[in-house]
PDB file of C-alpha atoms and ligand atoms in Angstrom:
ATOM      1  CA  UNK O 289      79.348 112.418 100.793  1.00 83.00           C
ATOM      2  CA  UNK O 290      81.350 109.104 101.997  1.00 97.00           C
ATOM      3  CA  UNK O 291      83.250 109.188 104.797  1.00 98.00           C
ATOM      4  CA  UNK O 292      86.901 108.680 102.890  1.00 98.00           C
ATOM      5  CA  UNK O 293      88.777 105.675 104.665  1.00 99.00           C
ATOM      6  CA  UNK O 294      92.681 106.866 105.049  1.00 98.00           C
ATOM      7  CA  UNK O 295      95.166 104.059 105.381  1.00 98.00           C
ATOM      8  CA  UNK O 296      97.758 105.701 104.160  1.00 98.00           C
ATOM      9  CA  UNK O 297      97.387 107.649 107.724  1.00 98.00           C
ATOM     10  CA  UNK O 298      96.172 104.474 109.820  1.00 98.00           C
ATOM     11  CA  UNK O 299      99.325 102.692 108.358  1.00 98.00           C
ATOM     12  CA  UNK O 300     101.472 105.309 109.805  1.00 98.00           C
ATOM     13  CA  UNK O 301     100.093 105.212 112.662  1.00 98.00           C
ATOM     14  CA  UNK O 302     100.378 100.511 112.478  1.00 98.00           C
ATOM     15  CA  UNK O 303     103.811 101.427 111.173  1.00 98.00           C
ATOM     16  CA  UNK O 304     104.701 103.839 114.652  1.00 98.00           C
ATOM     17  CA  UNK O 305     103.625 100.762 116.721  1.00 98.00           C
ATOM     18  CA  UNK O 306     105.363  98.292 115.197  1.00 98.00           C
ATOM     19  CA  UNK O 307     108.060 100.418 115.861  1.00 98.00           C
ATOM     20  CA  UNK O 308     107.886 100.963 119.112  1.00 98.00           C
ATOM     21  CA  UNK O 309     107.444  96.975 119.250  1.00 98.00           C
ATOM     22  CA  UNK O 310     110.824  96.250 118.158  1.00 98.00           C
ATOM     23  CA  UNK O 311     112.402  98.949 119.993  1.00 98.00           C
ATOM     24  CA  UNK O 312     111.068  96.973 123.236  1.00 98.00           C
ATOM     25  CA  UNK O 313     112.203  93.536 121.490  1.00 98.00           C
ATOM     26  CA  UNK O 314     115.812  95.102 120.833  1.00 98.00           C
ATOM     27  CA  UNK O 315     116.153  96.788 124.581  1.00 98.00           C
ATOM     28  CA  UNK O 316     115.995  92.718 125.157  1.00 96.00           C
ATOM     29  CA  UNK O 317     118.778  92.127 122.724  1.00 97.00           C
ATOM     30  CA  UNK O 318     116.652  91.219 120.078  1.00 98.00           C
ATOM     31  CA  UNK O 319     116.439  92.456 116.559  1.00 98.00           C
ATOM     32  CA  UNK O 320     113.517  91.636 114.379  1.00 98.00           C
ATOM     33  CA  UNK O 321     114.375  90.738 111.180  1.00 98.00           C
ATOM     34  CA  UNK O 322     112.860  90.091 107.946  1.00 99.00           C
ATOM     35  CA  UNK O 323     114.089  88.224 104.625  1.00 99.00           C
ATOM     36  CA  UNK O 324     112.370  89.498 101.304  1.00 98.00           C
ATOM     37  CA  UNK O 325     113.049  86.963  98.561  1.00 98.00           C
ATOM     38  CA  UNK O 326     112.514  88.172  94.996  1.00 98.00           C
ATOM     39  CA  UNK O 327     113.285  85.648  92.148  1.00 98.00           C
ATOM     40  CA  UNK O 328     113.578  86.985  88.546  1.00 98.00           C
ATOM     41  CA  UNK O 329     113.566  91.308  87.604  1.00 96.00           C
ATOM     42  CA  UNK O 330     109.910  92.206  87.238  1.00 97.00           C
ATOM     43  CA  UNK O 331     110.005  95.909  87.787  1.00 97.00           C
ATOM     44  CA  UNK O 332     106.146  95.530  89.577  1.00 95.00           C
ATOM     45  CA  UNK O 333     107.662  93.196  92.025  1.00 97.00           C
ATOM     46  CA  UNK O 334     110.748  95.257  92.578  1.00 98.00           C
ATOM     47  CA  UNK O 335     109.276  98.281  93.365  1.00 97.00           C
ATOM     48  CA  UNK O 336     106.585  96.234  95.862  1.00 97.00           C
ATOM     49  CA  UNK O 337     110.255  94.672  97.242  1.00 98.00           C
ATOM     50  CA  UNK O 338     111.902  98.275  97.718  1.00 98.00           C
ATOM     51  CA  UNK O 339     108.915  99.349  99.535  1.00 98.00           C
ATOM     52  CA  UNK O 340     108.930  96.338 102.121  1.00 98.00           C
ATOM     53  CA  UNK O 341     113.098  97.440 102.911  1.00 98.00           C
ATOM     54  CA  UNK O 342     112.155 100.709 103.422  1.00 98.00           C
ATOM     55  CA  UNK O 343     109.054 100.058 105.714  1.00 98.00           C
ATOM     56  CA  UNK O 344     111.409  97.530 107.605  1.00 98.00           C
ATOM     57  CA  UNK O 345     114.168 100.355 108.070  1.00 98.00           C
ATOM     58  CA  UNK O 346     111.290 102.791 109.283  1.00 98.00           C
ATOM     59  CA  UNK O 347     110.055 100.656 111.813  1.00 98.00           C
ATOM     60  CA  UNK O 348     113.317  99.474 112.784  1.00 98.00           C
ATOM     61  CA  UNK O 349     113.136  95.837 111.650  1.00 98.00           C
ATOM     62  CA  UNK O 350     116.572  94.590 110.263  1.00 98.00           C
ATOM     63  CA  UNK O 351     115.750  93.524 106.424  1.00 98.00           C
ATOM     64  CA  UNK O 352     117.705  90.865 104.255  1.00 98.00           C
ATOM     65  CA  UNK O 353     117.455  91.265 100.826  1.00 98.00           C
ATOM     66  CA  UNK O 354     117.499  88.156  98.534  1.00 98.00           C
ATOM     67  CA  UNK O 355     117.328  89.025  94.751  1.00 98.00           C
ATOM     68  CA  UNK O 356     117.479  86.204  92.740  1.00 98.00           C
ATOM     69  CA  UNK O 357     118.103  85.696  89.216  1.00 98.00           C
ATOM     70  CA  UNK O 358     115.121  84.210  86.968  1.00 98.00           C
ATOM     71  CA  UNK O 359     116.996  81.181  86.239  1.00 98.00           C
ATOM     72  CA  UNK O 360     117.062  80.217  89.377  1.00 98.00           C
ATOM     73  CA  UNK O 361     115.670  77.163  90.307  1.00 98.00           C
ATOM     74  CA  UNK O 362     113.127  75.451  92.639  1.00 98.00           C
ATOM     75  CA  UNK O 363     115.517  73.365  94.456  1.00 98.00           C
ATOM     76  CA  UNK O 364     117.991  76.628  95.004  1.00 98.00           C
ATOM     77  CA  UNK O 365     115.115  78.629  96.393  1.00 99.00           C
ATOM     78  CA  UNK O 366     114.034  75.800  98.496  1.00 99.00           C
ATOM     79  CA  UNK O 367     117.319  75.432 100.008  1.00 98.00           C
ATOM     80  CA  UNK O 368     117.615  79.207 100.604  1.00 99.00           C
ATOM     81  CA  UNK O 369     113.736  78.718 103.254  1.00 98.00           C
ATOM     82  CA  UNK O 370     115.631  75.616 104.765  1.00 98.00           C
ATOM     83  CA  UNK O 371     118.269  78.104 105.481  1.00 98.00           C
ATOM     84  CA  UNK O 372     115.979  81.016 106.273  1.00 99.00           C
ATOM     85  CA  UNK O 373     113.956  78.827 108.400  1.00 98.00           C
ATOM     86  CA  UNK O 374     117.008  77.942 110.758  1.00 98.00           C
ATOM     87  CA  UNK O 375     118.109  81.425 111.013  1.00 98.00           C
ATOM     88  CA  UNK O 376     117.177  82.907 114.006  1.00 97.00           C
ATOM     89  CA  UNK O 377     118.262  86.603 113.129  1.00 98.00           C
ATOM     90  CA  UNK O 378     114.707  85.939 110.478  1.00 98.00           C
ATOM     91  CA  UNK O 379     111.693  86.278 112.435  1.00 98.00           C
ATOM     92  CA  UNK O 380     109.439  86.774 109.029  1.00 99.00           C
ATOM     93  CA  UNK O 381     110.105  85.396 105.350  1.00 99.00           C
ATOM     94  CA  UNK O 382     108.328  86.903 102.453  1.00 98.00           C
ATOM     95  CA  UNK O 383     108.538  85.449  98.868  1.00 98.00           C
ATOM     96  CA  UNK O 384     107.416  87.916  96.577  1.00 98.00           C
ATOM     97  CA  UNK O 385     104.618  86.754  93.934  1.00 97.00           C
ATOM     98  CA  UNK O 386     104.619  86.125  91.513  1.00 97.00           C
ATOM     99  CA  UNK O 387     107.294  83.431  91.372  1.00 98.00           C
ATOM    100  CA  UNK O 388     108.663  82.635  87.573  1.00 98.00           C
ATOM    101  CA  UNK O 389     106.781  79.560  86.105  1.00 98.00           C
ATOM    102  CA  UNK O 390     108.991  77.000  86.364  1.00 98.00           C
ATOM    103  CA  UNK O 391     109.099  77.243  90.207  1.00 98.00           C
ATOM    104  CA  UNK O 392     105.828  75.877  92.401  1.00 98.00           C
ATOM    105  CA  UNK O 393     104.974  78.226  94.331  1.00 98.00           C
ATOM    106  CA  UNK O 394     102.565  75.877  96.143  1.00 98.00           C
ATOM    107  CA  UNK O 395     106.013  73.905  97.426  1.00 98.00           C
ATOM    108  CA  UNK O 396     107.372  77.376  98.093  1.00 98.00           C
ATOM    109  CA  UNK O 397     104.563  78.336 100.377  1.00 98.00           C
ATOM    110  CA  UNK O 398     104.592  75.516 101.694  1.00 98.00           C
ATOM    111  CA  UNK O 399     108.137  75.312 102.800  1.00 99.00           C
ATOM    112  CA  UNK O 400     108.196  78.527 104.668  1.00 99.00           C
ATOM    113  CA  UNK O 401     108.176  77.890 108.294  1.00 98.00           C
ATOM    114  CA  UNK O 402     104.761  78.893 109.475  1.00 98.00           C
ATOM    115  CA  UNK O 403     105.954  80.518 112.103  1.00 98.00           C
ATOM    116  CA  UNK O 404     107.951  82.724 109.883  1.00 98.00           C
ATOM    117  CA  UNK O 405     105.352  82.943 107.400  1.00 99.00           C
ATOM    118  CA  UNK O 406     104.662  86.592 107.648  1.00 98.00           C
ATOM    119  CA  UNK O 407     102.185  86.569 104.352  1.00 98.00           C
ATOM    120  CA  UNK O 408     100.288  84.312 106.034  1.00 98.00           C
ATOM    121  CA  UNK O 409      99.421  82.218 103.083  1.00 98.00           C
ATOM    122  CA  UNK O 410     101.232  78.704 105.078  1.00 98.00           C
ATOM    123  CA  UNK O 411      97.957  75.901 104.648  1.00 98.00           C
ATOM    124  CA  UNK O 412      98.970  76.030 108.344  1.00 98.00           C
ATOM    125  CA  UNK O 413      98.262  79.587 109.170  1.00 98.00           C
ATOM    126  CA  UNK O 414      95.165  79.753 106.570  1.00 98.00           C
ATOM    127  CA  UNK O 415      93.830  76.363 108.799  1.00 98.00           C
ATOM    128  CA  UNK O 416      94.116  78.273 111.509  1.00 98.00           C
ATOM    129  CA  UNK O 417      92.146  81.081 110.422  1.00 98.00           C
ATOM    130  CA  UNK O 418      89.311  78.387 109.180  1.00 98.00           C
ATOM    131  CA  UNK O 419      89.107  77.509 112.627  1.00 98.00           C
ATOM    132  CA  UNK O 420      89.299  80.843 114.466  1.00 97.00           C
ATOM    133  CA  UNK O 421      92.859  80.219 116.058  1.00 98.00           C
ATOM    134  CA  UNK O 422      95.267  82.920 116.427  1.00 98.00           C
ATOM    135  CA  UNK O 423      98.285  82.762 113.867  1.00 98.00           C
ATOM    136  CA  UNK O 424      99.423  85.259 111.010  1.00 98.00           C
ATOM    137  CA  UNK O 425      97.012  86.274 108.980  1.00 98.00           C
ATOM    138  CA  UNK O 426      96.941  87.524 105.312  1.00 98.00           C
ATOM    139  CA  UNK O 427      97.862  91.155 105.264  1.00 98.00           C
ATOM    140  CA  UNK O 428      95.186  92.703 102.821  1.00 98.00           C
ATOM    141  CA  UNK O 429      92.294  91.099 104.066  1.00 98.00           C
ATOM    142  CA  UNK O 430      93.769  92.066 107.830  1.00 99.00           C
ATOM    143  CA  UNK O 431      94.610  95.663 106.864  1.00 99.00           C
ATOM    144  CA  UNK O 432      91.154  96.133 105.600  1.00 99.00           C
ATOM    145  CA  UNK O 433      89.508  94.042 108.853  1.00 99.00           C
ATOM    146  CA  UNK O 434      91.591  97.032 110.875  1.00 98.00           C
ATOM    147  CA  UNK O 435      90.683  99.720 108.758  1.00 99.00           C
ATOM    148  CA  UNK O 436      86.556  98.833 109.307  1.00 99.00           C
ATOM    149  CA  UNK O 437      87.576  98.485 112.750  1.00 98.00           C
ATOM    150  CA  UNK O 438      89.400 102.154 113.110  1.00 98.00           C
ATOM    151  CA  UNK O 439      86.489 103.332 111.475  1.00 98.00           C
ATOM    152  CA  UNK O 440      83.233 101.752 113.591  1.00 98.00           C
ATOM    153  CA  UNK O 441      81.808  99.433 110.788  1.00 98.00           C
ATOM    154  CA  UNK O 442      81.116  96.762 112.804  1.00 98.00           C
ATOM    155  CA  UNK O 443      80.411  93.489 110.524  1.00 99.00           C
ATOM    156  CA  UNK O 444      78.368  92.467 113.050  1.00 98.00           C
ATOM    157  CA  UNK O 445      75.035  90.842 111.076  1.00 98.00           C
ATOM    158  CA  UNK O 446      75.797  93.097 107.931  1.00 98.00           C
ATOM    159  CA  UNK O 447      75.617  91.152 104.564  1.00 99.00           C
ATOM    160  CA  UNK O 448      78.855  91.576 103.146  1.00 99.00           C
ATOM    161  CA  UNK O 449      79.887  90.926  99.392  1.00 99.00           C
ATOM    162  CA  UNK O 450      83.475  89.438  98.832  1.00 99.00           C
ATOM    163  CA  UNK O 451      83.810  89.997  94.657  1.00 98.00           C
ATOM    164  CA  UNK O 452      86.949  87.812  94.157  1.00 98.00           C
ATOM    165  CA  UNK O 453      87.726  84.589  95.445  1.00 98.00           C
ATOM    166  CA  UNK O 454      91.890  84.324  95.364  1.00 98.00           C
ATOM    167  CA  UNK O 455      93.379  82.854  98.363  1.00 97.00           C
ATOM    168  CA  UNK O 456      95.477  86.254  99.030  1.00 97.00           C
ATOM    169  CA  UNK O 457      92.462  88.387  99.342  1.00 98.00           C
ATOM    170  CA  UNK O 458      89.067  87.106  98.614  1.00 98.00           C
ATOM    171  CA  UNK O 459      88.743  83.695 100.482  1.00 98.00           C
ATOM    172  CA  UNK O 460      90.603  84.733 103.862  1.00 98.00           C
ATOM    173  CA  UNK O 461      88.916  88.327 103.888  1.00 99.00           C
ATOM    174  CA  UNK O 462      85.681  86.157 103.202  1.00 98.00           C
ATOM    175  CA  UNK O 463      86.635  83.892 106.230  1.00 98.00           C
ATOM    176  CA  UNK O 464      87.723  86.878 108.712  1.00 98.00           C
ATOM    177  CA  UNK O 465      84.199  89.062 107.716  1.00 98.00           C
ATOM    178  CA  UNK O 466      82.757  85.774 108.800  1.00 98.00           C
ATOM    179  CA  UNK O 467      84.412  85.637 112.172  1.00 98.00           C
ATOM    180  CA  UNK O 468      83.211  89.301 112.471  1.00 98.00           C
ATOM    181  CA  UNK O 469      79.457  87.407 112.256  1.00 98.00           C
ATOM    182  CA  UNK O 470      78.734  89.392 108.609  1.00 99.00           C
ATOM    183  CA  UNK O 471      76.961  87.070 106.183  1.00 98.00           C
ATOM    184  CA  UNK O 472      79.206  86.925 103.847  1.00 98.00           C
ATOM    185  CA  UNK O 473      78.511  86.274  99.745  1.00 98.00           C
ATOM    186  CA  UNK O 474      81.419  85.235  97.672  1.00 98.00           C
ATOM    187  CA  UNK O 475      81.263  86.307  94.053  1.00 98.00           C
ATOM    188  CA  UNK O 476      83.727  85.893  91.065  1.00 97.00           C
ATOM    189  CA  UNK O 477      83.719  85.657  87.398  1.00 94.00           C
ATOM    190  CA  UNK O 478      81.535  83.501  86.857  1.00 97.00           C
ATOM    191  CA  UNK O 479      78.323  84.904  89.409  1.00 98.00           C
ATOM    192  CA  UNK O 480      75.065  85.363  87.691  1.00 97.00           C
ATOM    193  CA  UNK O 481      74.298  88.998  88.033  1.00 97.00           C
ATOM    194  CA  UNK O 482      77.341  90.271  89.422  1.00 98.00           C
ATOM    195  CA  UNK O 483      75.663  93.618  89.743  1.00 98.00           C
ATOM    196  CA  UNK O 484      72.733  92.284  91.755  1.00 98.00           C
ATOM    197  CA  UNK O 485      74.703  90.690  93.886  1.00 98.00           C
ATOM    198  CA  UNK O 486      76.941  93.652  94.533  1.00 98.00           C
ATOM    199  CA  UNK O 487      73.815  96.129  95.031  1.00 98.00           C
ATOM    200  CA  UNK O 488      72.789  93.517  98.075  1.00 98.00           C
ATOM    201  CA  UNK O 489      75.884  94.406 100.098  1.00 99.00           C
ATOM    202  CA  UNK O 490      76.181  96.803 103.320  1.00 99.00           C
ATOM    203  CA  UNK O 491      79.859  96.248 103.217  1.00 99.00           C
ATOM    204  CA  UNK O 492      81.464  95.233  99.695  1.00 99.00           C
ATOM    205  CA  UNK O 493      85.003  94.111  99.022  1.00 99.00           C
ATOM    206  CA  UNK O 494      86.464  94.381  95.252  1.00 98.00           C
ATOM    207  CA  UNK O 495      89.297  92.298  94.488  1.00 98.00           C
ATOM    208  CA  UNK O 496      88.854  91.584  90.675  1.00 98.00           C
ATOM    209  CA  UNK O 497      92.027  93.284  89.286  1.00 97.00           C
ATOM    210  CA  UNK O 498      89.383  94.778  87.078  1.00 98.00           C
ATOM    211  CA  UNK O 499      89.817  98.949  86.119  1.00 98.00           C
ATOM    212  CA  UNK O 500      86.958 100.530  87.215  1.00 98.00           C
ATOM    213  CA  UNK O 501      84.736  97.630  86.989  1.00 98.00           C
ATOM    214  CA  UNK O 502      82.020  98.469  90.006  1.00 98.00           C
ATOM    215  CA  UNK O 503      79.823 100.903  88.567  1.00 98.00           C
ATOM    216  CA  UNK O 504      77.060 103.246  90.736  1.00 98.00           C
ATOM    217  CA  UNK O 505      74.200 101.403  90.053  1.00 98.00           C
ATOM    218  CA  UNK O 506      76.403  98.155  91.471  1.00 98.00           C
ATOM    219  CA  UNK O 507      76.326  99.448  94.606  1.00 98.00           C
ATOM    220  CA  UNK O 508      73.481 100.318  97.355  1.00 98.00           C
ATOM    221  CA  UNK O 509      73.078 103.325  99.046  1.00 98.00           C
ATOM    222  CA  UNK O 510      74.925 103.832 102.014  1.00 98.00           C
ATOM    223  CA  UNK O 511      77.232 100.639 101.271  1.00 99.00           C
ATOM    224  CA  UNK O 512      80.639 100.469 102.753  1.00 99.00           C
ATOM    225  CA  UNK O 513      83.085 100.309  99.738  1.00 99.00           C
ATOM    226  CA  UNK O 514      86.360  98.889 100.112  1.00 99.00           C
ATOM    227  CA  UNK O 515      88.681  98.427  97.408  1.00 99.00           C
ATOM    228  CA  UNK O 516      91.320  96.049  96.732  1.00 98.00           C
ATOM    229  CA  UNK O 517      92.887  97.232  92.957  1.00 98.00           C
ATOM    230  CA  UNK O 518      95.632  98.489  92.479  1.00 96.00           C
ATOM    231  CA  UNK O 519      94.837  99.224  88.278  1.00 97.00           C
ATOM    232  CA  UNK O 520      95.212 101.553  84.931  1.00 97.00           C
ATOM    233  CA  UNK O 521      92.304 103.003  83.377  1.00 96.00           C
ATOM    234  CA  UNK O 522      92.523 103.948  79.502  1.00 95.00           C
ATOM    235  CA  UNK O 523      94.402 106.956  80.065  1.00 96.00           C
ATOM    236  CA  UNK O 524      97.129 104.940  81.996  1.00 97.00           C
ATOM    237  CA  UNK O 525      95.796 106.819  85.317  1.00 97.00           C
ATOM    238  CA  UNK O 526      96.107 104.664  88.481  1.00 97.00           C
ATOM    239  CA  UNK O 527      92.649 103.659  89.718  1.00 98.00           C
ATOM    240  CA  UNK O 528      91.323 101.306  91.434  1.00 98.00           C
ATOM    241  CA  UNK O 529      88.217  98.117  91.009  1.00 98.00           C
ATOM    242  CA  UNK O 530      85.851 100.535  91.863  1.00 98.00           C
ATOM    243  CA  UNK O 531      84.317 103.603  89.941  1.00 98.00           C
ATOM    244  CA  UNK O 532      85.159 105.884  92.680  1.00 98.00           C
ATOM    245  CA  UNK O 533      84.050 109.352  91.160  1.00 98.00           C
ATOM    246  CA  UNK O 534      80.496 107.600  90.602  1.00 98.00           C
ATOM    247  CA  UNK O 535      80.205 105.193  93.393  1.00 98.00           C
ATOM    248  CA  UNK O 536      81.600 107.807  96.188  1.00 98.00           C
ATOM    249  CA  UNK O 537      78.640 110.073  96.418  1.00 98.00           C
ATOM    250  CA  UNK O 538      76.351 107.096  97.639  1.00 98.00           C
ATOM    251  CA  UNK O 539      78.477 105.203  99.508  1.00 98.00           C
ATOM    252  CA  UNK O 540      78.768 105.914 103.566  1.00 98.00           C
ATOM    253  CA  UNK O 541      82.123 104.857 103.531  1.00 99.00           C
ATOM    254  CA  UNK O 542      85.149 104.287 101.078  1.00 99.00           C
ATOM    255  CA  UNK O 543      88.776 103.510 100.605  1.00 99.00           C
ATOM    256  CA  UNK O 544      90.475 105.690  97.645  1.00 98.00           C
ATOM    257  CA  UNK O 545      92.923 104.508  95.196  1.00 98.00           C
ATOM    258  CA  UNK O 546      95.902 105.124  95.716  1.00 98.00           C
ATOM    259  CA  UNK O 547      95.680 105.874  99.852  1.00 98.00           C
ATOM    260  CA  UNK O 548      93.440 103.208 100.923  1.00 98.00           C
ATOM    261  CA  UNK O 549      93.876  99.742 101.048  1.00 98.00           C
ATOM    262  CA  UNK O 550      97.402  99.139  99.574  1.00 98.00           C
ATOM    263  CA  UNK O 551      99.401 101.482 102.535  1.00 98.00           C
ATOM    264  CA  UNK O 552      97.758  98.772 104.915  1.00 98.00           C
ATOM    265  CA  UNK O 553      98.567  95.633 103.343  1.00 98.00           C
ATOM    266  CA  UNK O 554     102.449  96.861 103.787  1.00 98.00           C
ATOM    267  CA  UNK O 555     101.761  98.434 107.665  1.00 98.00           C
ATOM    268  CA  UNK O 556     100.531  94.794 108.365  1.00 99.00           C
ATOM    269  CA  UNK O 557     103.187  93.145 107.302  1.00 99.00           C
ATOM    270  CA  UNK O 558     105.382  94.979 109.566  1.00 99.00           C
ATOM    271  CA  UNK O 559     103.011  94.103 112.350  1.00 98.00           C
ATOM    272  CA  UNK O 560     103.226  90.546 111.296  1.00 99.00           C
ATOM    273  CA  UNK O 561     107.018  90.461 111.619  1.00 99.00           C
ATOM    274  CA  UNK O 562     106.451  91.937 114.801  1.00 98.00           C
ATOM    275  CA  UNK O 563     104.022  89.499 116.007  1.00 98.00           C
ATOM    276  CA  UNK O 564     106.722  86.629 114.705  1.00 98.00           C
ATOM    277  CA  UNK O 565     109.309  88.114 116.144  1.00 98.00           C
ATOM    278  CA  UNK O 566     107.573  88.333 119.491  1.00 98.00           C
ATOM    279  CA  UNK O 567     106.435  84.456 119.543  1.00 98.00           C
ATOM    280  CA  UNK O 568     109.601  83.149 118.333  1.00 98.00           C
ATOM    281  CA  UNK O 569     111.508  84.930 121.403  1.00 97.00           C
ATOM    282  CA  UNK O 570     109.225  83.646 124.308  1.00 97.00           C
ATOM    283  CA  UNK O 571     109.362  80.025 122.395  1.00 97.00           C
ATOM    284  CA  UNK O 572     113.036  80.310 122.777  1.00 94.00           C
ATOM    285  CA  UNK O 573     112.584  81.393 126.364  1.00 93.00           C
ATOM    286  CA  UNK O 574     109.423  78.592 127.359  1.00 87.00           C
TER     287      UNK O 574
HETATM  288  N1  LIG N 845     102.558  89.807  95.272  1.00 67.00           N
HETATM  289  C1  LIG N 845     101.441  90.565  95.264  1.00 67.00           C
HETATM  290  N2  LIG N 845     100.932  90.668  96.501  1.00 67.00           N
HETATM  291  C2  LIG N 845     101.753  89.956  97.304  1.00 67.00           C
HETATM  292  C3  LIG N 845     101.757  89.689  98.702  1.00 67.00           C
HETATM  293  O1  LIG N 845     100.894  90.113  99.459  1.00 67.00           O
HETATM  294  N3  LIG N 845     102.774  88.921  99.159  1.00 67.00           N
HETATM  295  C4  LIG N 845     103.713  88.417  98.346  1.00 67.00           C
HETATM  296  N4  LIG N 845     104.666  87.652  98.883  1.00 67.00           N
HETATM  297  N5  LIG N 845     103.747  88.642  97.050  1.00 67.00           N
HETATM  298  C5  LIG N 845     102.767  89.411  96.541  1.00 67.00           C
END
């Protein structure tokens, strides 16, 4: 029997401090506030967006809501940043992904001010988590780096398995097990015997988008399993990367689906605005 991973409570409990974060930034006549940008009407997206406002409003952080229509275009949204970016009511601006296909989101990214850049996917803020500096960090791969951390799994010379190499998940979580002295194993699509490679992991990560994909014998006895999807098997059922009914019983540890990781990636995004917030005030006052 695993020992089941809860985010959905540890994010209440991310989500409580946060709070009480911006209710010390606004006795200084400060509020926190975020911008949530969503171009175009996919309903994925808007339901991810809907869930950010009402986070904010729990923890107290003052949200702006920018829903764009799908025609607009790249130089619009890049003048909206420029204006975000001089607004000092926005502490954090999110641009929710993914962005129609005649916009670049690589120039998007990239003109977020990183010091705003509360996704943490800035080439500034991702540098700076290549070379160990503080800055914001990605909020999955964070989330889960707090989760192993609420829960004792020290990284500490464990080999852990990254499967999924995007740079929202699998090459910054790779980069922050690292920092946590794991070895660390990236593996993707096109790894020679995926499963092999899994089954050598004391702590695996699944970000593959892939139903169900890790199957028992993928994993080695008393692995840590943490997983990243957010899918459908056939019956339409939300599940996640990971085989959980099969790979549960032999893992020591394991985040469910739904409950696990995806709660966390949305507390630490309220702890990133917080963490914004927090350095843009004492650069205003230096
Ligand atoms: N779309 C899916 N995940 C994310 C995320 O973490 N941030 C943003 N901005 N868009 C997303």
């Amino acid at each position: 029997m695993a020992t089941i991973i809860d985010g959905k409570a540890l994010a209440a409990k991310i989500r409580l401090q946060a709070k009480e974060r911006a209710e010390r930034l606004r006795a200084q006549g400060v509020e926190p506030g975020l911008a949530v940008v969503l171009v175009g009407d996919d309903p994925a997206s808007k339901t991810y967006v809907r869930a950010k406002h009402r986070d904010c409003e729990e923890c107290g952080i003052v949200s702006f809501d920018y829903a764009l229509p799908a025609e607009t275009t790249e130089d619009e949204l890049l003048g909206l940043i420029q204006r975000l970016n001089g607004d000092a009511a926005v502490a954090g601006i999110l641009v929710q992904m993914p962005l129609p296909a005649h916009i670049d989101a690589e120039r998007v990214i990239q003109a977020i001010d990183p010091e705003k850049d509360v996704d943490g996917f800035h080439p500034m803020n991702l540098g700076k988590l290549v070379r160990g500096l503080p800055g914001l960090r990605p909020c999955t791969p964070a989330g889960i780096m707090r989760m192993l951390e609420e829960y004792g799994i020290d990284p500490h010379g464990k080999r852990a398995v990254m499967v999924g190499r995007s740079s929202i998940v699998g090459k910054p979580m790779s980069l922050m097990l690292l920092a946590a002295d794991a070895t660390i194993t990236i593996a993707h699509s096109s790894t020679a015997e995926l499963a092999s490679a899994c089954r050598d992991a004391d702590i695996l990560v699944v970000a593959t988008g892939q139903a169900r994909m890790v199957r028992r014998d993928w994993v080695k006895p008393g692995a840590v399993v943490v997983d990243v999807g957010m899918d459908r098997d056939e019956n339409g059922k939300l599940c996640g990367d990971v085989a959980y009914d099969e790979v549960e019983p032999l893992a020591e540890a394991i985040t469910p689906v739904p409950g696990g990781v995806g709660p966390m990636t949305r507390a630490m995004l309220m702890e990133n605005v917080m963490y914004a917030a927090e350095r843009q005030v004492a650069a205003r006052r230096a």
